[in-house]
């Protein structure tokens, strides 16, 4: 596990180029994944949605445009500086500096808590998912959008080659920080398979857990319901 302070420093260094790199490295598909996440959460108009590890706020803003009252939390202030200008004037979106293991949000106050491409960076992902569940009201859900490794030798082989050989070079060229884009493939390739993460979510006490592979398994959206309160 990488040291949290080192991870924070790494994201602080690349904050200014983070959005550009996301668009380039994913060919813009990352935005489509975020929109799919918003769609899966459902009607969030005038509902509180907590976006953990919100980074530069792309998913937070997607929920804001869907009418949610968003609380975005990230442990890197430099990333949050690029999130705030994306919010439209007058919208009830708040960005807060905080740790995903101790979200500065009241218990049971949100209809959903999401994390996009951030749970890999949390020191204890099970504790992180339990903390996400804490801030969600009974019957609400948590959603985890994360990179995955495509199944099969062909797609999996192409993906691994791109992730380990090509992506670090592009990342270093654009950001000037080679270490950050070596960290990304290291953590993604070590990430549990979708079925394994689904079991971990169940171990956290979540119900009705499921997942969907996106773009042939390059990414995966997981979700689980906080017990009680019926369905959300």
Coordinates of N, CA and C in Angstrom, one line a residue:
X1 N 0.8 -1.2 0.0 CA 0.0 0.0 0.0 C 0.9 1.2 0.0
X2 N 0.5 2.2 -0.9 CA 1.3 3.4 -1.0 C 1.0 4.3 0.2
X3 N 2.0 5.1 0.7 CA 1.9 6.0 1.8 C 0.9 7.1 1.4
X4 N -0.1 7.4 2.2 CA -1.1 8.4 1.9 C -0.5 9.8 1.6
X5 N 0.5 10.1 2.4 CA 1.1 11.4 2.1 C 1.8 11.5 0.8
X6 N 2.4 10.4 0.4 CA 3.0 10.4 -1.0 C 2.0 10.4 -2.1
X7 N 0.8 9.8 -1.9 CA -0.2 9.8 -2.8 C -0.8 11.3 -2.9
X8 N -1.0 11.9 -1.8 CA -1.5 13.3 -1.8 C -0.5 14.2 -2.5
X9 N 0.8 14.0 -2.3 CA 1.8 14.9 -2.9 C 1.8 14.7 -4.4
X10 N 1.6 13.4 -4.8 CA 1.6 13.1 -6.3 C 0.4 13.8 -7.0
X11 N -0.8 13.7 -6.4 CA -1.9 14.3 -7.0 C -1.8 15.9 -7.0
X12 N -1.2 16.4 -5.9 CA -0.9 17.8 -5.9 C 0.0 18.3 -7.1
X13 N 0.9 17.5 -7.4 CA 1.9 17.8 -8.5 C 1.2 17.8 -9.9
X14 N 0.2 16.9 -10.1 CA -0.4 16.7 -11.4 C -1.8 17.4 -11.5
X15 N -2.2 18.1 -10.5 CA -3.6 18.6 -10.4 C -3.9 19.5 -11.7
X16 N -2.9 20.3 -12.1 CA -3.2 21.3 -13.2 C -3.3 20.6 -14.5
X17 N -2.8 19.4 -14.7 CA -3.0 18.7 -15.9 C -3.9 17.4 -15.8
X18 N -4.5 17.3 -14.7 CA -5.3 16.0 -14.4 C -6.4 15.8 -15.4
X19 N -7.2 16.9 -15.6 CA -8.4 16.7 -16.5 C -7.9 16.4 -17.9
X20 N -6.9 17.2 -18.4 CA -6.4 16.9 -19.8 C -5.9 15.5 -19.9
X21 N -5.2 15.0 -19.0 CA -4.7 13.7 -19.0 C -5.8 12.6 -19.0
X22 N -6.8 12.9 -18.2 CA -8.0 12.0 -18.2 C -8.6 11.9 -19.6
X23 N -8.8 13.0 -20.3 CA -9.4 13.0 -21.6 C -8.5 12.3 -22.6
X24 N -7.2 12.6 -22.6 CA -6.3 12.1 -23.5 C -6.1 10.6 -23.3
X25 N -5.9 10.1 -22.1 CA -5.6 8.7 -21.8 C -6.8 7.8 -22.0
X26 N -8.0 8.4 -21.8 CA -9.2 7.5 -22.0 C -9.9 7.8 -23.3
X27 N -9.3 8.7 -24.2 CA -10.0 9.1 -25.4 C -11.4 9.7 -25.1
X28 N -11.5 10.3 -24.0 CA -12.8 11.0 -23.6 C -13.8 10.1 -23.0
X29 N -13.5 8.8 -23.0 CA -14.6 7.8 -22.6 C -14.9 8.0 -21.1
X30 N -13.9 8.5 -20.3 CA -14.1 8.6 -18.9 C -15.4 9.5 -18.5
X31 N -15.7 10.4 -19.4 CA -16.8 11.3 -19.1 C -18.1 10.5 -19.4
X32 N -18.1 9.6 -20.4 CA -19.2 8.7 -20.6 C -19.5 7.8 -19.4
X33 N -18.4 7.3 -18.8 CA -18.6 6.4 -17.7 C -19.2 7.2 -16.5
X34 N -18.8 8.4 -16.3 CA -19.4 9.2 -15.2 C -20.9 9.5 -15.5
X35 N -21.2 9.8 -16.7 CA -22.6 10.0 -17.0 C -23.5 8.7 -16.8
X36 N -22.9 7.6 -17.1 CA -23.6 6.3 -16.8 C -23.8 6.1 -15.3
X37 N -22.8 6.5 -14.5 CA -22.9 6.4 -13.1 C -24.1 7.3 -12.6
X38 N -24.2 8.5 -13.1 CA -25.3 9.4 -12.7 C -26.6 8.8 -13.1
X39 N -26.7 8.2 -14.2 CA -27.9 7.6 -14.7 C -28.3 6.4 -13.8
X40 N -27.4 5.6 -13.4 CA -27.7 4.5 -12.5 C -28.1 4.9 -11.1
X41 N -27.6 6.0 -10.6 CA -28.0 6.4 -9.3 C -29.5 6.8 -9.3
X42 N -30.0 7.3 -10.5 CA -31.4 7.6 -10.6 C -31.7 9.1 -10.3
X43 N -33.0 9.4 -10.0 CA -33.5 10.7 -9.8 C -32.8 11.3 -8.5
X44 N -32.0 12.3 -8.7 CA -31.3 12.9 -7.5 C -31.7 14.4 -7.3
X45 N -32.8 14.8 -8.0 CA -33.1 16.2 -7.9 C -33.4 16.6 -6.4
X46 N -32.7 17.6 -6.0 CA -32.9 18.2 -4.6 C -32.5 17.2 -3.5
X47 N -31.7 16.1 -3.9 CA -31.2 15.1 -3.0 C -29.7 15.3 -2.8
X48 N -29.3 15.0 -1.6 CA -27.8 15.1 -1.3 C -27.1 13.9 -1.8
X49 N -26.1 14.2 -2.6 CA -25.2 13.1 -3.1 C -23.8 13.5 -2.6
X50 N -23.1 12.6 -2.0 CA -21.7 12.8 -1.5 C -20.8 12.1 -2.5
X51 N -19.8 12.9 -3.0 CA -18.8 12.4 -4.0 C -17.5 12.3 -3.3
X52 N -17.1 11.1 -2.8 CA -15.8 10.9 -2.1 C -14.7 10.9 -3.1
X53 N -13.5 11.3 -2.7 CA -12.3 11.4 -3.6 C -12.7 12.1 -4.8
X54 N -13.3 13.2 -4.7 CA -13.9 13.9 -5.9 C -12.9 14.5 -6.9
X55 N -11.6 14.7 -6.4 CA -10.6 15.2 -7.3 C -11.0 16.6 -7.8
X56 N -10.9 16.7 -9.2 CA -11.2 18.0 -9.8 C -12.7 18.2 -10.1
X57 N -13.5 17.3 -9.5 CA -15.0 17.5 -9.5 C -15.8 17.1 -10.7
X58 N -15.2 16.3 -11.6 CA -16.0 15.9 -12.8 C -17.3 15.2 -12.5
X59 N -17.2 14.2 -11.6 CA -18.5 13.5 -11.2 C -19.4 14.3 -10.4
X60 N -18.8 15.1 -9.5 CA -19.7 16.1 -8.7 C -20.5 17.0 -9.6
X61 N -19.8 17.5 -10.6 CA -20.5 18.4 -11.5 C -21.6 17.7 -12.3
X62 N -21.3 16.5 -12.7 CA -22.3 15.7 -13.4 C -23.6 15.5 -12.6
X63 N -23.4 15.3 -11.3 CA -24.5 15.2 -10.4 C -25.2 16.5 -10.2
X64 N -24.4 17.6 -10.1 CA -25.0 18.9 -10.0 C -25.9 19.2 -11.2
X65 N -25.5 18.9 -12.4 CA -26.3 19.1 -13.5 C -27.5 18.3 -13.6
X66 N -27.5 17.2 -12.8 CA -28.7 16.3 -12.7 C -29.7 16.9 -11.6
X67 N -29.3 17.9 -10.9 CA -30.1 18.6 -10.0 C -29.8 18.2 -8.5
X68 N -28.8 17.5 -8.3 CA -28.4 17.1 -6.9 C -27.8 18.2 -6.1
X69 N -27.9 18.1 -4.8 CA -27.1 19.0 -3.9 C -25.9 18.2 -3.5
X70 N -24.7 18.6 -4.0 CA -23.5 17.7 -4.0 C -22.6 18.2 -2.9
X71 N -22.0 17.2 -2.2 CA -20.9 17.5 -1.3 C -19.7 16.7 -1.9
X72 N -18.7 17.4 -2.4 CA -17.5 16.7 -2.9 C -16.4 16.8 -1.9
X73 N -15.7 15.7 -1.7 CA -14.7 15.6 -0.6 C -13.4 15.0 -1.3
X74 N -12.3 15.7 -1.0 CA -11.0 15.2 -1.5 C -9.9 15.6 -0.5
X75 N -8.9 14.7 -0.4 CA -7.8 15.0 0.5 C -6.6 15.8 -0.1
X76 N -6.8 16.3 -1.3 CA -5.8 17.1 -2.0 C -6.3 18.4 -2.3
X77 N -6.0 19.5 -1.5 CA -6.5 20.8 -1.8 C -6.3 21.3 -3.2
X78 N -5.1 20.9 -3.8 CA -4.8 21.4 -5.1 C -5.8 20.9 -6.1
X79 N -6.3 19.7 -5.9 CA -7.3 19.2 -6.9 C -8.6 20.0 -6.7
X80 N -9.0 20.3 -5.5 CA -10.2 21.0 -5.2 C -10.2 22.4 -5.9
X81 N -9.1 23.0 -6.0 CA -9.0 24.3 -6.6 C -9.5 24.3 -8.0
X82 N -9.3 23.2 -8.7 CA -9.8 23.0 -10.1 C -11.2 22.6 -10.1
X83 N -11.8 22.1 -9.0 CA -13.2 21.6 -9.0 C -14.1 22.8 -8.9
X84 N -13.8 23.7 -8.0 CA -14.8 24.8 -7.6 C -15.2 25.6 -8.9
X85 N -14.3 26.0 -9.8 CA -14.7 26.9 -10.9 C -15.7 26.1 -11.9
X86 N -15.8 24.8 -11.8 CA -16.7 24.1 -12.7 C -18.2 24.2 -12.3
X87 N -18.4 24.6 -11.1 CA -19.8 24.7 -10.6 C -20.5 25.9 -11.1
X88 N -21.7 25.8 -11.6 CA -22.5 26.9 -12.0 C -22.9 27.8 -10.9
X89 N -23.0 29.1 -11.1 CA -23.4 30.0 -10.0 C -24.7 29.7 -9.5
X90 N -24.8 29.7 -8.2 CA -26.1 29.5 -7.5 C -26.4 28.1 -7.2
X91 N -25.6 27.1 -7.7 CA -25.9 25.7 -7.4 C -25.4 25.3 -6.1
X92 N -26.2 24.5 -5.3 CA -25.8 24.1 -4.0 C -24.8 23.0 -3.9
X93 N -23.6 23.2 -4.5 CA -22.5 22.3 -4.5 C -21.4 22.8 -3.7
X94 N -20.9 21.9 -2.8 CA -19.9 22.3 -1.8 C -18.7 21.3 -2.0
X95 N -17.5 21.9 -2.0 CA -16.3 21.0 -2.0 C -15.6 21.2 -0.7
X96 N -15.2 20.1 -0.1 CA -14.6 20.1 1.2 C -13.3 19.3 1.2
X97 N -12.3 19.8 1.9 CA -11.0 19.1 2.1 C -11.3 18.1 3.2
X98 N -11.0 16.8 2.9 CA -11.3 15.8 3.9 C -10.8 14.4 3.5
X99 N -10.7 13.5 4.4 CA -10.3 12.1 4.2 C -11.5 11.2 3.9
X100 N -11.3 10.3 2.9 CA -12.4 9.4 2.6 C -12.7 8.4 3.8
X101 N -11.7 8.3 4.7 CA -12.0 7.4 5.8 C -12.7 8.1 7.0
X102 N -12.8 9.5 6.8 CA -13.5 10.3 7.9 C -14.2 11.4 7.1
X103 N -15.2 11.1 6.4 CA -15.9 12.1 5.6 C -16.6 13.1 6.5
X104 N -16.4 14.4 6.1 CA -17.0 15.5 7.0 C -18.5 15.7 6.6
X105 N -19.2 14.6 6.8 CA -20.7 14.6 6.4 C -21.4 13.8 7.5
X106 N -22.6 14.3 7.8 CA -23.4 13.7 8.8 C -23.9 12.3 8.4
X107 N -24.0 11.4 9.4 CA -24.5 10.1 9.2 C -25.9 10.1 8.6
X108 N -26.1 9.3 7.6 CA -27.4 9.1 7.0 C -28.0 10.3 6.3
X109 N -27.2 11.2 5.8 CA -27.7 12.5 5.2 C -27.8 12.5 3.7
X110 N -27.3 11.4 3.1 CA -27.3 11.4 1.6 C -28.1 10.3 1.0
X111 N -28.6 10.5 -0.2 CA -29.3 9.4 -0.9 C -28.3 8.5 -1.5
X112 N -27.1 9.0 -1.8 CA -26.1 8.1 -2.4 C -24.7 8.7 -2.1
X113 N -23.7 7.8 -2.1 CA -22.3 8.3 -2.0 C -21.6 7.6 -3.1
X114 N -20.8 8.3 -3.8 CA -20.1 7.8 -5.0 C -18.6 8.0 -4.9
X115 N -17.8 7.2 -5.6 CA -16.4 7.4 -5.7 C -16.0 7.0 -7.1
X116 N -15.3 7.8 -7.8 CA -14.9 7.5 -9.2 C -13.4 7.6 -9.3
X117 N -12.8 6.4 -9.5 CA -11.3 6.3 -9.7 C -10.5 6.8 -8.5
X118 N -11.1 6.7 -7.4 CA -10.4 7.1 -6.2 C -10.3 6.1 -5.1
X119 N -11.1 5.1 -5.1 CA -11.0 4.1 -4.0 C -9.7 3.3 -3.9
X120 N -9.1 3.3 -5.1 CA -7.7 2.6 -5.2 C -6.7 3.4 -4.3
X121 N -6.9 4.7 -4.1 CA -6.0 5.5 -3.4 C -6.3 5.6 -1.9
X122 N -7.3 4.9 -1.5 CA -7.7 4.9 0.0 C -6.9 3.8 0.7
X123 N -6.3 4.2 1.8 CA -5.4 3.3 2.5 C -6.1 2.0 2.9
X124 N -7.4 2.0 3.2 CA -8.1 0.8 3.6 C -9.5 0.9 2.8
X125 N -9.6 0.2 1.7 CA -10.8 0.4 0.9 C -12.0 -0.2 1.6
X126 N -11.9 -1.2 2.4 CA -13.1 -1.7 3.0 C -13.6 -0.7 4.1
X127 N -12.7 -0.1 4.8 CA -13.1 1.0 5.7 C -13.6 2.2 5.0
X128 N -13.1 2.4 3.8 CA -13.6 3.5 2.9 C -15.0 3.3 2.5
X129 N -15.3 2.1 2.1 CA -16.7 1.7 1.7 C -17.6 1.8 2.8
X130 N -17.2 1.3 4.0 CA -18.1 1.4 5.2 C -18.3 2.9 5.5
X131 N -17.3 3.7 5.4 CA -17.5 5.2 5.6 C -18.5 5.8 4.6
X132 N -18.4 5.4 3.4 CA -19.4 5.8 2.4 C -20.8 5.4 2.8
X133 N -20.9 4.2 3.2 CA -22.2 3.7 3.7 C -22.8 4.4 4.9
X134 N -21.9 4.9 5.7 CA -22.3 5.6 6.9 C -23.0 6.9 6.6
X135 N -22.6 7.6 5.6 CA -23.2 8.9 5.3 C -24.5 8.7 4.5
X136 N -24.8 7.5 4.0 CA -26.0 7.3 3.2 C -27.2 6.8 4.1
X137 N -28.3 7.3 3.8 CA -29.5 7.0 4.6 C -29.9 5.5 4.3
X138 N -30.6 4.8 5.2 CA -31.1 3.5 5.0 C -31.9 3.4 3.7
X139 N -31.5 2.4 2.9 CA -32.2 2.2 1.6 C -31.4 3.0 0.4
X140 N -30.5 3.9 0.8 CA -29.7 4.5 -0.2 C -28.6 3.6 -0.7
X141 N -27.8 4.1 -1.6 CA -26.8 3.2 -2.2 C -25.4 3.9 -2.3
X142 N -24.4 3.1 -2.3 CA -23.1 3.6 -2.7 C -22.7 3.1 -4.1
X143 N -21.9 3.9 -4.8 CA -21.5 3.5 -6.1 C -20.0 3.7 -6.2
X144 N -19.3 2.7 -6.8 CA -17.9 2.7 -6.9 C -17.5 2.5 -8.4
X145 N -17.0 3.6 -9.1 CA -16.6 3.5 -10.5 C -15.1 3.4 -10.5
X146 N -14.6 2.4 -11.1 CA -13.1 2.2 -11.0 C -12.7 1.5 -12.3
X147 N -11.4 1.6 -12.6 CA -10.8 0.9 -13.7 C -10.8 -0.6 -13.3
X148 N -10.8 -1.4 -14.4 CA -10.7 -2.8 -14.2 C -9.8 -3.4 -15.3
X149 N -9.6 -4.7 -15.3 CA -8.8 -5.3 -16.4 C -9.7 -6.2 -17.2
X150 N -9.8 -5.9 -18.5 CA -10.6 -6.6 -19.4 C -10.3 -8.1 -19.4
X151 N -11.4 -8.9 -19.4 CA -11.2 -10.4 -19.4 C -10.7 -10.9 -20.8
X152 N -10.1 -12.0 -20.8 CA -9.6 -12.6 -22.1 C -8.2 -12.2 -22.4
X153 N -7.5 -13.1 -23.1 CA -6.1 -12.9 -23.4 C -5.9 -11.8 -24.4
X154 N -6.8 -11.6 -25.3 CA -6.6 -10.6 -26.4 C -6.8 -9.2 -25.9
X155 N -8.0 -8.9 -25.4 CA -8.3 -7.6 -24.9 C -7.5 -7.3 -23.6
X156 N -7.3 -8.3 -22.8 CA -6.5 -8.1 -21.6 C -5.1 -7.8 -21.9
X157 N -4.5 -8.5 -23.0 CA -3.2 -8.3 -23.4 C -2.9 -6.9 -23.9
X158 N -3.9 -6.5 -24.8 CA -3.8 -5.1 -25.4 C -3.8 -4.1 -24.3
X159 N -4.7 -4.3 -23.3 CA -4.9 -3.3 -22.2 C -3.7 -3.2 -21.4
X160 N -3.1 -4.4 -21.0 CA -1.9 -4.4 -20.2 C -0.7 -3.7 -20.9
X161 N -0.6 -4.0 -22.2 CA 0.5 -3.3 -22.9 C 0.3 -1.8 -22.9
X162 N -0.9 -1.4 -23.2 CA -1.2 0.1 -23.2 C -0.9 0.7 -21.8
X163 N -1.4 0.0 -20.8 CA -1.3 0.6 -19.4 C 0.1 0.6 -18.9
X164 N 0.9 -0.4 -19.2 CA 2.2 -0.5 -18.7 C 3.3 0.1 -19.5
X165 N 3.1 0.2 -20.8 CA 4.1 0.7 -21.7 C 3.8 2.1 -22.3
X166 N 2.5 2.3 -22.8 CA 2.2 3.5 -23.5 C 1.7 4.6 -22.6
X167 N 0.8 4.3 -21.7 CA 0.2 5.3 -20.8 C 1.3 6.0 -20.0
X168 N 2.2 5.3 -19.3 CA 3.2 6.1 -18.6 C 4.0 7.1 -19.4
X169 N 4.3 6.7 -20.6 CA 5.0 7.7 -21.5 C 4.2 8.9 -21.8
X170 N 2.9 8.7 -22.2 CA 2.1 9.8 -22.5 C 1.9 10.7 -21.2
X171 N 1.6 10.0 -20.1 CA 1.5 10.7 -18.8 C 2.7 11.6 -18.5
X172 N 3.8 11.0 -18.6 CA 5.1 11.8 -18.3 C 5.2 12.9 -19.3
X173 N 4.9 12.7 -20.5 CA 5.1 13.8 -21.5 C 4.2 15.0 -21.3
X174 N 2.9 14.7 -20.9 CA 2.0 15.8 -20.7 C 2.1 16.4 -19.3
X175 N 2.3 15.6 -18.3 CA 2.4 16.1 -16.9 C 3.7 16.4 -16.4
X176 N 4.8 15.8 -17.0 CA 6.1 15.9 -16.5 C 6.4 15.1 -15.3
X177 N 5.5 14.2 -14.9 CA 5.6 13.4 -13.7 C 5.5 12.0 -14.1
X178 N 6.6 11.3 -14.3 CA 6.5 9.9 -14.7 C 6.1 9.0 -13.6
X179 N 6.4 9.3 -12.3 CA 6.0 8.5 -11.2 C 4.5 8.3 -11.1
X180 N 3.8 9.4 -11.3 CA 2.3 9.4 -11.2 C 1.7 8.4 -12.1
X181 N 2.3 8.3 -13.3 CA 1.6 7.4 -14.3 C 2.3 6.1 -14.4
X182 N 3.2 5.8 -13.5 CA 3.6 4.4 -13.2 C 2.7 3.9 -12.0
X183 N 2.4 4.8 -11.1 CA 1.5 4.4 -10.0 C 0.1 4.0 -10.5
X184 N -0.4 4.6 -11.5 CA -1.7 4.3 -12.0 C -1.8 2.8 -12.5
X185 N -1.0 2.3 -13.4 CA -1.1 0.9 -13.8 C -0.7 0.0 -12.7
X186 N 0.2 0.3 -11.8 CA 0.5 -0.5 -10.7 C -0.7 -0.8 -9.8
X187 N -1.5 0.2 -9.5 CA -2.6 0.1 -8.7 C -3.8 -0.6 -9.4
X188 N -4.0 -0.3 -10.7 CA -5.1 -0.8 -11.4 C -4.9 -2.3 -11.6
X189 N -3.7 -2.7 -12.0 CA -3.4 -4.2 -12.2 C -3.5 -5.0 -10.9
X190 N -3.3 -4.3 -9.8 CA -3.4 -5.0 -8.5 C -4.8 -5.0 -7.9
X191 N -5.7 -4.3 -8.6 CA -7.1 -4.1 -8.2 C -7.8 -5.5 -8.2
X192 N -8.7 -5.7 -7.3 CA -9.4 -7.0 -7.3 C -10.4 -7.1 -8.5
X193 N -10.6 -8.3 -8.9 CA -11.6 -8.5 -10.0 C -13.0 -8.1 -9.6
X194 N -13.9 -7.8 -10.5 CA -15.2 -7.3 -10.2 C -16.0 -8.2 -9.2
X195 N -15.9 -9.5 -9.4 CA -16.6 -10.4 -8.5 C -16.0 -10.4 -7.0
X196 N -14.7 -10.2 -7.0 CA -14.0 -10.1 -5.7 C -14.4 -8.8 -5.0
X197 N -14.5 -7.7 -5.7 CA -14.9 -6.4 -5.1 C -16.3 -6.5 -4.7
X198 N -17.2 -7.1 -5.4 CA -18.6 -7.3 -5.1 C -18.7 -8.0 -3.8
X199 N -17.9 -9.0 -3.6 CA -17.9 -9.8 -2.3 C -17.5 -8.9 -1.1
X200 N -16.5 -8.0 -1.4 CA -16.0 -7.1 -0.4 C -17.1 -6.1 0.0
X201 N -17.9 -5.7 -0.9 CA -19.0 -4.8 -0.6 C -20.0 -5.5 0.2
X202 N -20.3 -6.7 -0.1 CA -21.2 -7.5 0.8 C -20.6 -7.7 2.2
X203 N -19.3 -7.9 2.3 CA -18.7 -8.0 3.6 C -18.8 -6.7 4.4
X204 N -18.9 -5.6 3.7 CA -19.1 -4.3 4.4 C -20.6 -4.1 4.9
X205 N -21.4 -5.1 4.6 CA -22.8 -5.0 5.1 C -23.8 -4.5 4.1
X206 N -23.3 -4.3 2.8 CA -24.2 -3.7 1.8 C -25.0 -4.9 1.2
X207 N -26.2 -4.5 0.8 CA -27.1 -5.5 0.2 C -27.4 -5.2 -1.3
X208 N -27.9 -6.2 -2.0 CA -28.3 -6.0 -3.4 C -27.1 -5.5 -4.2
X209 N -25.9 -6.1 -3.9 CA -24.7 -5.6 -4.6 C -24.6 -6.2 -6.0
X210 N -24.2 -5.4 -6.9 CA -24.0 -5.8 -8.3 C -23.0 -4.9 -9.0
X211 N -22.7 -5.3 -10.2 CA -21.7 -4.5 -11.0 C -22.0 -4.6 -12.5
X212 N -21.4 -3.7 -13.2 CA -21.5 -3.7 -14.7 C -20.2 -3.3 -15.3
X213 N -19.7 -4.1 -16.2 CA -18.5 -3.8 -16.9 C -18.8 -2.8 -17.9
X214 N -17.9 -1.8 -18.1 CA -18.0 -0.8 -19.1 C -16.9 -0.8 -20.1
X215 N -17.2 -0.5 -21.4 CA -16.2 -0.5 -22.4 C -15.3 -1.8 -22.4
X216 N -16.0 -2.9 -22.5 CA -15.4 -4.2 -22.6 C -14.5 -4.6 -21.4
X217 N -14.9 -4.0 -20.3 CA -14.2 -4.3 -19.0 C -13.1 -3.4 -18.7
X218 N -12.9 -2.3 -19.4 CA -11.8 -1.3 -19.1 C -12.2 -0.7 -17.7
X219 N -13.4 -0.5 -17.5 CA -13.9 0.1 -16.2 C -15.1 -0.7 -15.7
X220 N -15.4 -0.5 -14.5 CA -16.5 -1.3 -13.9 C -17.3 -0.4 -12.9
X221 N -18.6 -0.4 -12.9 CA -19.4 0.3 -11.9 C -20.0 -0.7 -11.0
X222 N -19.7 -0.5 -9.7 CA -20.2 -1.3 -8.6 C -21.3 -0.5 -7.8
X223 N -22.2 -1.2 -7.3 CA -23.2 -0.6 -6.4 C -23.7 -1.5 -5.3
X224 N -24.1 -1.0 -4.2 CA -24.7 -1.7 -3.1 C -25.6 -0.9 -2.3
X225 N -26.6 -1.5 -1.7 CA -27.6 -0.7 -0.9 C -27.4 -0.8 0.6
X226 N -27.5 0.3 1.2 CA -27.4 0.4 2.7 C -28.7 -0.3 3.3
X227 N -28.5 -1.2 4.2 CA -29.7 -1.9 4.8 C -30.7 -1.0 5.4
X228 N -32.0 -1.4 5.3 CA -33.1 -0.7 5.8 C -33.7 0.3 4.9
X229 N -34.9 0.8 5.2 CA -35.5 1.9 4.5 C -36.1 1.5 3.1
X230 N -36.2 0.2 2.8 CA -36.7 -0.2 1.5 C -35.7 0.0 0.5
X231 N -36.1 0.2 -0.8 CA -35.1 0.4 -1.9 C -35.1 1.9 -2.3
X232 N -33.9 2.3 -2.8 CA -33.8 3.7 -3.2 C -34.0 3.9 -4.7

